[in-house]
XYZ file of C-alpha atoms in Angstrom:
784
model
C -24.563 21.446 1.391
C -24.413 20.610 4.952
C -23.921 17.138 6.888
C -26.886 18.014 8.995
C -29.442 16.794 6.267
C -28.168 12.828 7.190
C -29.801 12.972 10.435
C -32.778 14.990 9.614
C -33.353 11.912 6.529
C -32.420 9.228 9.086
C -35.463 10.414 11.352
C -38.198 10.705 8.623
C -37.087 7.167 7.469
C -38.214 5.595 10.766
C -41.290 7.710 10.270
C -42.410 6.862 6.331
C -41.445 3.283 6.167
C -44.654 1.577 5.297
C -46.603 -0.339 7.692
C -46.270 -3.449 5.928
C -42.985 -3.562 6.830
C -43.208 -3.815 10.121
C -46.045 -6.511 10.446
C -49.597 -5.703 11.572
C -49.771 -8.139 15.104
C -50.431 -6.368 17.851
C -49.145 -6.822 21.618
C -49.169 -4.820 24.238
C -46.263 -3.801 26.839
C -46.454 -3.306 29.945
C -46.775 0.496 30.094
C -46.967 2.988 32.928
C -47.868 6.513 32.894
C -45.414 9.495 34.273
C -44.826 12.769 34.425
C -41.317 13.776 33.858
C -40.050 16.012 36.855
C -38.616 18.938 34.548
C -36.256 21.172 36.886
C -36.613 24.483 35.461
C -33.961 27.222 36.565
C -35.609 30.732 37.028
C -34.085 33.685 38.989
C -35.923 35.893 41.320
C -38.036 38.648 39.679
C -35.831 41.526 40.491
C -32.838 43.954 39.212
C -29.936 41.583 38.496
C -26.281 43.312 39.889
C -23.014 41.746 39.693
C -21.667 44.251 41.406
C -21.530 43.017 45.528
C -23.045 39.909 44.318
C -21.972 37.255 46.225
C -22.469 34.509 43.273
C -20.482 36.279 41.257
C -17.536 37.055 43.699
C -17.461 33.216 43.817
C -17.243 32.226 40.173
C -14.785 34.998 39.723
C -12.529 32.719 42.418
C -13.692 28.920 40.612
C -12.920 30.526 37.276
C -9.593 31.442 38.319
C -8.830 28.877 39.751
C -9.358 27.110 36.254
C -6.092 26.752 35.535
C -4.319 24.442 38.833
C -6.895 21.823 37.192
C -5.392 22.134 33.422
C -4.373 18.899 32.612
C -1.597 20.183 29.969
C 0.070 21.579 32.425
C 1.718 17.917 33.305
C 4.445 16.833 31.770
C 2.394 13.398 30.507
C -1.230 12.717 30.262
C -3.194 8.927 29.517
C -6.595 8.132 29.912
C -8.684 5.899 28.321
C -12.002 7.164 26.717
C -15.337 5.226 25.875
C -18.073 6.604 24.415
C -21.362 5.051 23.188
C -23.832 7.261 21.369
C -27.637 5.456 21.609
C -30.826 6.658 19.324
C -34.214 5.815 19.813
C -37.497 6.711 19.142
C -38.971 8.734 22.134
C -41.768 9.192 24.456
C -43.921 6.098 23.482
C -47.651 5.738 25.058
C -49.429 2.734 24.910
C -51.737 4.142 22.743
C -48.905 4.708 20.034
C -47.704 0.932 20.885
C -51.491 0.009 19.510
C -51.678 2.162 16.731
C -48.457 3.349 15.281
C -47.416 0.846 12.274
C -43.471 1.145 13.235
C -44.228 -1.036 16.734
C -46.624 -3.274 15.277
C -43.993 -5.888 15.061
C -43.673 -7.855 18.183
C -40.020 -7.822 17.917
C -39.917 -4.059 18.046
C -42.206 -3.979 20.887
C -40.050 -6.292 23.215
C -37.224 -3.582 22.512
C -39.486 -0.782 24.353
C -38.325 0.191 27.589
C -37.957 2.676 30.088
C -35.295 5.887 30.281
C -34.911 7.165 33.994
C -32.989 10.315 32.652
C -36.337 11.226 30.632
C -38.995 9.539 32.375
C -40.249 8.258 28.986
C -40.796 5.279 27.458
C -38.013 4.127 23.997
C -37.437 2.194 21.411
C -33.193 2.247 20.855
C -33.176 1.618 17.182
C -29.032 2.479 17.028
C -25.976 2.769 19.474
C -22.197 3.265 18.001
C -19.503 2.405 20.756
C -15.783 3.494 20.565
C -13.195 3.210 22.487
C -9.965 5.596 22.141
C -6.464 5.487 24.112
C -5.084 9.284 24.345
C -1.345 10.222 24.625
C -0.535 13.627 25.786
C 3.390 15.101 25.666
C 3.763 18.519 26.956
C 7.232 18.718 25.642
C 8.071 18.832 22.689
C 4.536 18.960 22.612
C 2.598 15.579 20.821
C -0.848 14.353 20.838
C -1.972 11.029 19.976
C -5.174 9.360 20.113
C -5.402 5.723 19.204
C -8.715 4.344 18.411
C -8.390 0.838 19.772
C -11.874 -0.025 17.957
C -15.541 0.940 17.409
C -18.540 -1.177 16.478
C -22.186 -0.244 15.176
C -25.332 -2.024 15.895
C -28.903 -0.732 15.025
C -30.828 0.133 11.687
C -28.596 2.916 10.315
C -26.686 -0.034 8.644
C -29.906 -0.320 6.479
C -29.620 2.984 4.975
C -26.907 4.062 2.262
C -25.739 7.172 4.898
C -25.683 5.176 7.705
C -21.807 5.510 8.377
C -22.318 8.888 7.417
C -25.063 9.543 10.107
C -22.824 8.320 12.430
C -19.917 10.243 11.897
C -22.365 13.574 11.796
C -23.709 12.654 15.580
C -20.315 12.389 16.403
C -19.457 15.537 15.174
C -22.532 17.261 16.334
C -22.933 15.568 19.572
C -18.925 16.195 20.210
C -17.320 16.072 23.718
C -17.549 18.594 26.360
C -15.849 20.070 29.443
C -17.144 22.692 31.726
C -14.025 23.810 32.466
C -13.311 25.090 28.771
C -13.784 28.750 27.948
C -16.208 27.827 25.148
C -18.430 24.810 24.568
C -18.152 23.369 21.219
C -21.870 21.948 20.415
C -24.418 21.016 17.763
C -22.002 22.620 15.288
C -22.510 26.047 17.496
C -19.779 27.688 20.019
C -21.510 28.185 23.147
C -20.154 30.357 26.100
C -19.203 28.000 29.077
C -20.630 28.944 32.593
C -16.649 28.936 33.443
C -15.596 31.130 30.853
C -13.016 33.245 31.796
C -13.302 35.928 28.610
C -17.128 36.180 28.991
C -19.213 34.238 31.565
C -19.717 36.991 34.296
C -20.835 38.970 31.751
C -22.544 36.197 29.627
C -24.761 34.458 32.556
C -26.583 35.782 36.050
C -25.282 33.329 38.537
C -27.376 32.434 41.806
C -26.070 30.946 45.220
C -28.828 28.497 45.753
C -27.591 26.479 49.072
C -24.982 24.491 50.603
C -25.875 20.464 50.241
C -24.012 17.434 50.911
C -22.838 15.499 47.353
C -20.907 11.843 47.723
C -19.786 12.810 51.424
C -18.700 16.113 49.827
C -20.243 19.658 51.210
C -20.530 21.679 48.289
C -21.562 24.958 47.254
C -24.784 24.908 44.563
C -24.894 28.033 42.342
C -27.660 28.060 39.236
C -27.060 30.177 36.185
C -29.155 31.455 33.219
C -27.815 33.552 30.119
C -28.850 37.309 30.234
C -31.329 36.650 27.596
C -32.794 33.443 27.139
C -33.227 32.923 23.507
C -28.877 33.387 22.693
C -27.370 30.256 22.513
C -26.419 29.487 25.935
C -26.614 26.944 28.752
C -28.524 27.493 31.966
C -28.141 25.088 34.887
C -26.607 24.604 38.131
C -22.918 23.790 39.468
C -21.619 22.434 42.942
C -18.619 24.012 43.997
C -16.229 22.075 46.995
C -17.019 24.572 49.654
C -13.064 24.605 50.440
C -10.363 26.787 49.418
C -9.816 24.610 46.059
C -12.888 26.555 44.348
C -13.161 22.887 42.473
C -16.338 21.701 40.395
C -17.906 18.578 41.810
C -20.492 18.204 39.383
C -22.509 20.418 37.198
C -25.413 19.735 34.886
C -26.386 22.079 31.644
C -29.047 22.615 29.913
C -30.642 24.618 27.055
C -33.281 27.050 28.155
C -37.053 26.370 26.443
C -36.906 29.455 24.684
C -33.496 29.236 23.098
C -33.405 29.126 19.120
C -31.424 25.930 18.720
C -33.569 23.931 16.011
C -34.711 20.526 16.751
C -33.761 20.188 19.900
C -36.609 20.150 22.285
C -34.804 19.345 25.614
C -30.988 18.661 26.085
C -29.036 17.877 29.592
C -25.580 17.262 30.252
C -24.464 15.898 33.261
C -21.148 15.997 34.317
C -18.924 14.345 37.516
C -15.427 15.375 38.231
C -12.626 13.392 40.570
C -9.396 14.003 41.889
C -5.815 12.846 40.816
C -3.522 12.067 42.999
C -1.603 15.273 42.479
C -5.252 17.109 43.264
C -5.642 18.244 40.212
C -9.747 17.968 39.212
C -10.656 16.105 36.402
C -13.693 15.021 34.436
C -14.479 11.441 34.693
C -18.134 10.994 33.279
C -20.095 12.945 30.901
C -23.669 11.988 30.309
C -25.837 13.941 27.641
C -29.608 13.380 26.899
C -31.211 15.098 24.470
C -34.946 15.052 22.871
C -35.176 15.696 19.203
C -38.118 16.904 17.090
C -38.490 17.387 13.122
C -41.409 19.361 12.955
C -43.868 20.914 15.932
C -45.818 18.166 17.558
C -44.198 15.624 16.001
C -43.445 12.440 17.646
C -39.923 13.026 19.112
C -36.482 11.179 19.201
C -34.147 10.606 22.187
C -29.807 10.661 21.783
C -27.955 9.386 24.301
C -24.266 9.800 24.354
C -23.001 8.502 27.250
C -18.806 9.329 28.154
C -16.171 7.695 30.677
C -12.905 8.368 31.020
C -10.660 5.883 32.957
C -6.527 4.639 33.904
C -6.292 8.328 33.509
C -2.587 9.171 34.436
C 0.466 11.662 34.958
C 3.106 8.858 34.562
C 5.462 8.981 31.751
C 5.094 8.223 28.937
C 7.781 6.314 26.427
C 8.935 8.039 22.938
C 7.685 5.562 21.439
C 4.074 5.775 21.609
C 4.089 8.942 19.988
C 5.911 7.864 16.946
C 3.871 8.259 13.708
C 1.185 5.526 12.923
C 1.613 4.081 9.325
C 1.879 6.802 6.538
C -1.699 5.655 5.332
C -4.614 3.794 7.144
C -7.474 1.623 6.046
C -10.163 3.362 7.869
C -11.176 2.648 11.647
C -10.711 -0.894 13.169
C -14.618 -2.408 13.274
C -14.946 -4.852 16.204
C -17.821 -6.920 16.958
C -15.728 -9.385 19.390
C -18.060 -9.475 22.538
C -14.704 -10.369 24.726
C -13.303 -7.222 23.232
C -15.851 -5.064 24.531
C -16.590 -6.817 27.696
C -13.342 -6.050 28.562
C -13.542 -2.169 27.280
C -17.337 -0.865 27.556
C -17.121 0.408 31.157
C -21.103 0.244 32.022
C -23.432 -2.366 30.295
C -25.373 -2.267 27.691
C -29.408 -1.505 28.397
C -32.323 -4.027 27.141
C -32.645 -2.390 24.172
C -29.382 -1.722 22.835
C -28.563 -5.493 24.079
C -31.356 -6.734 21.588
C -30.366 -4.321 18.651
C -28.546 -6.707 16.715
C -31.370 -9.555 16.274
C -33.663 -6.542 15.698
C -31.610 -5.211 12.371
C -31.154 -8.770 11.478
C -35.353 -8.629 11.282
C -35.973 -5.634 10.034
C -33.476 -6.471 7.036
C -35.419 -9.346 5.836
C -38.652 -7.782 6.041
C -37.713 -4.557 4.318
C -36.137 -7.285 1.021
C -38.126 -6.543 -1.787
C -40.352 -3.544 -0.167
C -40.715 -1.215 -3.496
C -40.889 1.680 -0.715
C -37.539 1.222 0.795
C -36.296 1.057 -2.556
C -37.783 4.705 -3.605
C -36.038 5.858 -0.222
C -33.031 5.147 -1.122
C -32.539 6.569 -4.136
C -34.025 9.741 -2.876
C -31.095 9.702 -0.094
C -28.192 8.680 -2.355
C -29.316 10.112 -5.531
C -28.501 6.677 -7.327
C -30.758 3.938 -8.700
C -29.453 0.161 -6.744
C -29.712 -3.201 -8.267
C -29.540 -4.413 -4.910
C -30.086 -2.417 -1.695
C -26.577 -2.721 0.824
C -24.711 -5.113 -2.095
C -25.038 -3.423 -5.216
C -22.311 -4.340 -7.276
C -23.173 -1.448 -9.882
C -25.721 1.551 -9.172
C -26.899 4.065 -11.887
C -27.108 7.850 -11.328
C -26.614 10.449 -10.139
C -30.966 10.245 -10.487
C -30.603 14.402 -10.539
C -28.643 14.922 -13.593
C -30.806 12.425 -15.927
C -32.469 15.461 -17.221
C -31.223 19.106 -17.829
C -30.478 22.186 -20.016
C -28.426 24.100 -21.278
C -28.191 26.259 -24.437
C -26.607 24.144 -26.754
C -27.972 20.804 -26.105
C -31.540 22.160 -25.210
C -32.819 19.467 -23.078
C -30.488 16.917 -22.404
C -31.058 13.156 -21.329
C -28.518 11.482 -19.229
C -27.545 7.761 -17.957
C -24.750 7.048 -15.762
C -23.374 3.856 -13.984
C -20.464 3.464 -11.289
C -18.909 0.047 -9.643
C -19.196 -0.074 -5.902
C -16.106 -2.357 -3.600
C -19.183 -5.259 -3.474
C -17.578 -5.970 -6.906
C -14.161 -4.967 -6.597
C -12.984 -3.595 -3.187
C -9.369 -2.015 -4.830
C -10.410 -1.409 -8.507
C -13.672 0.921 -9.692
C -15.307 2.021 -12.704
C -17.824 4.906 -13.622
C -18.817 6.634 -17.004
C -22.280 8.046 -18.382
C -23.373 8.647 -22.071
C -25.127 11.804 -22.661
C -27.457 13.033 -25.980
C -28.449 16.749 -26.633
C -31.814 17.158 -28.247
C -31.263 20.260 -30.018
C -27.784 19.719 -30.868
C -27.961 15.825 -31.611
C -24.596 15.239 -30.280
C -23.459 12.549 -27.891
C -21.179 12.671 -25.300
C -19.461 10.329 -22.972
C -17.177 10.065 -19.843
C -15.480 7.012 -18.845
C -13.007 6.395 -15.586
C -11.323 3.783 -14.082
C -9.249 4.280 -10.403
C -7.507 1.469 -8.742
C -6.963 2.237 -4.703
C -3.899 1.190 -2.909
C -5.996 0.656 0.122
C -8.885 -1.437 0.075
C -12.438 0.436 0.442
C -15.709 -0.752 2.291
C -18.354 0.536 -0.707
C -16.833 4.462 -2.735
C -13.250 5.110 -3.873
C -13.922 8.601 -2.172
C -13.352 7.097 1.075
C -10.856 8.593 3.770
C -7.663 8.800 3.140
C -7.326 7.933 -0.648
C -4.154 6.758 -2.273
C -4.866 5.804 -6.196
C -4.272 5.907 -9.863
C -7.104 7.494 -11.987
C -7.272 7.171 -15.610
C -10.257 9.335 -17.354
C -11.321 10.470 -20.626
C -14.625 12.975 -21.337
C -16.352 14.585 -24.324
C -19.058 16.832 -23.285
C -19.939 20.392 -23.554
C -19.356 23.256 -21.023
C -19.251 26.835 -20.107
C -16.174 28.748 -18.783
C -17.894 28.881 -15.663
C -18.695 25.159 -15.454
C -14.382 24.189 -15.759
C -13.660 26.657 -13.409
C -15.905 24.742 -10.639
C -14.273 22.987 -8.101
C -14.530 18.757 -8.889
C -17.190 16.670 -7.382
C -20.215 19.545 -8.329
C -22.176 18.116 -10.902
C -23.040 20.605 -13.853
C -25.833 18.494 -15.215
C -28.009 18.736 -11.440
C -31.410 19.716 -12.545
C -31.393 22.696 -10.545
C -28.282 24.544 -12.092
C -30.220 24.448 -15.511
C -32.345 27.142 -13.971
C -29.716 30.240 -14.678
C -29.885 33.924 -13.766
C -28.804 34.520 -17.227
C -28.204 33.061 -20.900
C -25.252 31.249 -21.153
C -24.162 30.902 -24.627
C -20.567 31.282 -24.507
C -19.540 27.825 -24.637
C -17.284 24.568 -25.605
C -16.944 21.319 -26.851
C -14.131 19.849 -24.516
C -12.590 16.563 -25.001
C -9.934 15.492 -22.801
C -7.787 12.638 -21.457
C -6.284 12.707 -17.655
C -4.004 10.578 -15.898
C -3.796 11.200 -12.162
C -2.005 10.148 -9.062
C -3.820 11.363 -5.655
C -2.670 10.325 -1.594
C -3.671 11.760 1.570
C -2.082 11.064 4.964
C -3.624 10.564 8.582
C -3.212 14.299 9.193
C -5.378 15.346 6.280
C -2.619 16.254 3.694
C -3.355 15.630 0.410
C -0.634 15.204 -2.614
C -2.431 15.296 -6.333
C 0.084 14.981 -9.286
C -1.943 15.180 -12.954
C -1.525 15.159 -16.736
C -4.333 16.351 -18.838
C -4.327 16.506 -22.841
C -7.309 18.506 -23.789
C -9.124 20.091 -27.010
C -11.697 22.769 -26.751
C -14.141 23.575 -29.736
C -15.989 27.175 -29.279
C -19.557 27.059 -29.622
C -22.722 28.767 -29.485
C -21.597 32.631 -29.119
C -18.102 31.579 -28.680
C -15.562 31.873 -31.331
C -11.021 31.851 -30.797
C -9.951 34.270 -33.490
C -6.429 35.521 -33.451
C -5.958 39.304 -33.398
C -4.732 39.122 -36.892
C -8.374 37.740 -37.923
C -7.601 33.993 -37.953
C -10.054 32.041 -36.707
C -9.139 28.846 -34.660
C -11.149 25.810 -35.326
C -10.290 24.201 -31.682
C -7.235 25.024 -28.824
C -5.065 21.864 -27.599
C -3.822 21.849 -24.158
C -1.485 19.378 -22.311
C -0.611 20.136 -18.944
C 0.740 19.149 -15.608
C -0.371 19.892 -12.269
C 0.614 19.377 -9.232
C -1.156 20.242 -5.780
C -0.974 20.321 -2.219
C -3.949 20.575 0.275
C -3.522 20.237 3.967
C -7.246 20.451 6.056
C -6.058 19.472 9.629
C -8.694 17.913 12.094
C -10.901 17.325 8.902
C -14.359 15.106 9.288
C -15.332 13.904 5.961
C -18.164 11.779 4.992
C -18.840 10.135 1.408
C -21.852 10.076 -0.611
C -22.097 8.170 -3.758
C -21.549 11.511 -5.796
C -18.372 12.971 -3.903
C -17.344 13.723 -0.471
C -18.884 16.457 2.281
C -16.968 18.037 5.382
C -18.976 17.579 8.532
C -16.767 20.129 10.332
C -15.357 23.499 9.292
C -13.754 24.575 12.558
C -9.831 24.356 11.496
C -8.484 25.896 8.384
C -8.045 24.461 4.852
C -4.935 25.560 2.725
C -4.595 24.606 -0.884
C -1.857 25.486 -3.288
C -1.727 24.537 -6.586
C 0.658 24.717 -10.144
C -0.292 24.034 -13.374
C 2.522 23.637 -16.628
C 1.323 23.589 -19.898
C 3.720 22.382 -22.527
C 3.727 23.579 -26.032
C 3.924 20.582 -29.090
C 3.533 17.858 -26.649
C 0.698 15.754 -28.312
C -0.135 19.076 -30.319
C -0.266 21.527 -27.833
C -0.572 24.854 -28.775
C 0.914 27.383 -25.712
C 3.653 27.192 -23.137
C 2.051 28.283 -19.931
C 2.180 28.393 -15.897
C -0.433 29.071 -13.546
C -0.184 29.068 -9.653
C -3.069 28.808 -7.562
C -3.115 29.130 -3.751
C -6.512 29.319 -1.336
C -7.166 29.185 2.267
C -10.417 29.387 4.437
C -10.930 29.743 7.861
C -13.721 30.153 10.010
C -14.343 32.240 13.506
C -16.360 31.959 16.257
C -17.721 34.678 17.669
C -19.858 32.590 20.437
C -23.468 34.392 20.635
C -22.797 36.488 17.885
C -22.461 33.326 15.264
C -19.685 32.363 12.915
C -17.646 34.579 10.211
C -15.981 32.298 7.168
C -13.632 33.706 5.449
C -12.251 32.279 2.263
C -8.880 33.897 0.340
C -7.718 32.780 -3.426
C -5.326 34.037 -5.591
C -3.679 32.782 -8.925
C -1.283 33.726 -11.800
C -0.831 33.085 -14.960
C 2.590 34.007 -15.976
C 3.272 33.715 -19.914
C 1.776 35.291 -22.455
C -1.255 33.076 -23.966
C -4.859 33.430 -25.529
C -7.873 34.332 -22.783
C -9.143 30.650 -22.574
C -5.880 30.038 -21.024
C -6.529 33.360 -18.590
C -8.135 33.607 -15.301
C -11.748 34.347 -14.517
C -13.197 34.169 -11.323
C -15.578 30.924 -10.200
C -18.782 32.856 -10.883
C -22.158 31.044 -9.773
C -24.772 31.694 -12.870
C -27.621 29.875 -10.972
C -30.258 30.320 -8.409
C -29.337 28.388 -5.726
C -26.527 29.486 -3.153
C -22.879 28.355 -3.584
C -20.560 28.531 -1.165
C -17.004 30.482 -2.562
C -18.602 31.796 -5.223
C -19.856 34.869 -6.575
C -23.500 35.252 -7.492
C -23.519 38.497 -10.099
C -20.566 38.226 -12.105
C -21.822 37.344 -15.232
C -20.157 34.702 -17.514
C -16.345 35.761 -19.290
C -17.055 39.472 -17.671
C -13.804 39.691 -16.085
C -10.891 37.930 -17.543
C -7.620 38.852 -15.847
C -3.769 37.070 -15.754
C -3.345 38.032 -11.871
C -6.066 38.528 -9.234
C -7.125 38.063 -5.346
C -10.692 37.673 -4.177
C -11.501 37.511 -0.896
C -14.759 36.411 0.885
C -16.617 36.532 3.929
C -20.187 35.683 5.495
C -21.736 36.387 8.897
C -23.951 33.909 10.718
C -25.700 36.024 13.594
C -27.542 33.127 14.181
C -30.129 35.091 15.181
C -28.341 37.811 17.799
C -30.355 40.752 16.370
C -33.781 39.164 15.385
C -33.892 37.668 18.460
C -34.453 41.042 20.180
C -37.188 42.474 18.121
C -40.759 41.596 19.258
C -42.936 39.208 17.404
C -40.336 38.786 15.105
C -38.096 36.571 17.519
C -41.214 33.868 17.464
C -40.134 33.083 13.773
C -36.408 32.136 15.088
C -34.833 33.367 11.588
C -31.688 33.940 11.539
C -29.618 36.927 9.755
C -26.360 36.094 7.567
C -24.363 38.861 5.623
C -22.121 38.570 2.748
C -19.408 40.392 1.398
C -17.196 39.364 -1.778
C -14.888 41.217 -3.501
C -12.748 40.396 -6.395
C -9.071 42.254 -7.502
C -7.942 41.558 -10.599
C -5.561 42.545 -13.368
C -4.611 42.136 -17.056
C -1.637 42.980 -17.564
C 0.124 44.523 -20.892
C 1.594 40.934 -21.874
C -2.078 39.567 -22.237
C -4.120 42.684 -23.244
C -4.950 42.518 -27.402
C -5.338 46.036 -27.047
C -2.009 45.858 -26.468
C -0.637 44.011 -28.998
C -3.133 44.367 -32.463
C -2.596 42.065 -34.843
C -0.865 39.296 -32.913
C -1.121 35.784 -33.656
C -0.410 34.385 -30.598
C -3.513 36.621 -28.950
C -7.148 36.279 -29.080
C -9.890 38.468 -29.290
C -11.754 38.819 -26.372
C -15.545 37.041 -26.725
C -18.330 39.177 -27.579
C -22.219 39.170 -28.445
C -23.786 41.247 -31.503
C -19.828 42.677 -31.990
C -19.859 44.426 -28.277
C -17.199 42.800 -26.125
C -18.607 40.917 -22.699
C -15.468 41.487 -21.174
C -15.409 44.136 -18.823
C -11.549 45.483 -17.656
C -10.452 46.153 -14.259
C -9.586 49.148 -12.750
C -7.492 50.012 -9.779
C -10.907 49.640 -8.203
C -12.100 45.747 -6.944
C -15.179 44.671 -7.542
C -17.778 44.055 -4.775
C -21.158 42.714 -3.733
C -22.945 42.465 -0.870
C -25.508 40.016 -0.070
C -28.209 40.316 3.283
C -29.873 37.239 3.870
C -31.958 35.090 6.119
C -32.424 31.008 7.012
C -33.788 29.048 9.406
C -37.151 29.945 7.616
C -39.383 26.968 8.569
C -36.040 25.681 9.808
C -34.625 24.865 6.885
C -34.804 27.751 3.685
C -32.598 30.093 3.257
C -33.015 33.309 1.196
C -30.306 35.647 0.441
C -30.381 39.195 -1.560
C -27.506 40.195 -3.398
C -26.141 43.574 -4.447
C -24.025 44.331 -6.985
C -21.867 47.187 -5.799
C -19.470 48.621 -8.669
C -18.917 47.921 -12.426
C -22.635 49.029 -12.855
C -22.212 50.849 -16.564
C -22.532 47.751 -18.657
C -25.662 46.865 -20.380
C -25.745 42.844 -19.680
C -25.073 43.544 -15.873
C -27.904 42.863 -13.031
C -27.548 45.102 -10.253
C -29.356 42.494 -7.941
C -30.970 39.313 -7.231
C -32.122 36.656 -4.856
C -30.645 33.882 -4.504
C -32.037 30.139 -2.694
C -30.755 27.240 -0.701
C -31.408 24.150 1.916
C -30.106 24.947 5.020
C -30.284 22.805 7.756
C -28.939 24.593 11.494
C -29.252 23.225 14.975
């Protein structure tokens, strides 16, 4: 699931809170009706030519001069960056102030202020500010960003994902420098008007005038994308009218016809200044975005103000680049007014300065509100015993009722403690009951963190030891799922096939996990498990002896490296905000025969890699690679199966059309590719382009091999191997040839702005009775 829904949930919360929460008194505020002076860049209706165009020739010179202003050419660079992201209700009229329940509170009404940038009245409800000291050294190359402090004021603290929303906003509305070839914004890659590779071909440029700005003579240029519905900016550049071809100021905005979701207006203004060495560097960066959830609904405003000060190219001592602590306990949160008075470059507005008092008042009014409690439960999927300060929480709510082949309907109740009870010690567990099986299941877990946590043990970075006991029913595919996914989620109960080959599994594990600041993670785990087949699954040796259960004792060591990864935590799992950097993982598991009654020795090695490739206006391509090998002779429960998804829900990095237990190998290599074209094709189709649908193409392939060592057909009567699973006497395991398995998917997303539908086609291995050649898959996908 993407992190973007947290922004949508915040805005929905503001609109849906009951009127009783905010009070009923009316009080007028001073309101002056104004018309917004909108500036739209429109080229003249004439055929555009690049050859002989003076604007194009000028832009070529500006782009060629970029290298002279690259700060990384200096031996050292240092500066302070102050950034504040403010969110507000937007476009508030006198009528809205009198009729909207949200604005009937006198306290809130006093917070309304005029925003000159959007020429509208707004009600700020949250801001987050951060001060960072940036250091750079060219040789040996090293970059350090010391976060000196951060502070949040407003109502996002009132909802369980408030901190996540602040993280997502900072990731979505990232820092921008027009001198870069690619502008990363709104989780999209936009071609910069100064891109050396693509600016001339992507944009149309026009010289408009020669003007005086800040006592400097500048040439004013405008630019627009060739296709207004492409992901591209329009705007203006002011270039110094001298031989340096330096940019003095720029304004970027999204065209009104752009297919970007939720953003009804976006303006980015940047100003540059000179360094003593003659380089031109970014000094101020102001972004204003007006956001609308639904067409015609009240909108929201976001302002991201960034200032760069004390920019220097002086030498920096080596001590400043020494590694920081191996582990840290979060970002320093500082509320001291004296600190922010010293580091805040500008001043807070009237509405921003009153947010602390407003949040305190709203918190008191919300206490005991049933509607507020319901909203928190929907957002976090847990029932809290006390909002904001629960010692124990019950859930997940979406896993309380589910269904599987063995249990029929299944009922589950879970609970977990929070850092409010113990900041370093956490407990969680559940009990479940199967209606048809009449069996009880359960999980008990204790985790001790060596780092103090604010809410959950999942917070980055982890340095903890965990003990767990579990007894439950699983399908083989459930065990192959990555940790953090819930097999009992009610939506997973809707499957594309009957999964009747299952097992009762009881295990105990002890795990130590540690992460460093550069997102290098190490995990060491020991597990003892016992599997008992049930349903249509059976364990039978090749000599005909039935095996009641299979016992294993294993040790696993794993490494995971995800540089630049942004992590947010829900009450149930981690989620990752950005996927712009590669992710690698390596693990090895050793089974030890005889230890705690284990039946087999075995060794399994697995390597995974993920990489996202951006194609600018052509969208993005995600690549996933997974390779694994089982090195010993073992029965099929210890062999390798591909990660298959048997539900109707689209799940990343999983096969859609492979059946449960269909392919069993001791060596395999899988490759997955998904290309999101971001509407590049459909935006050029008349009428269809009005729907703003976006196309996505996926391809998944698996190459597997079962060596003679583990092939039951090669060892008849061997008591060390088991018969492969079957149904009605026919094996459900399909042998793989030298031809890899392949499936192709084509889909549409952005249907009604949040629905995705994929059609999946299986391309080969079709000559088996239980195989489905095609299917449909669905998901909720929020994209800008």
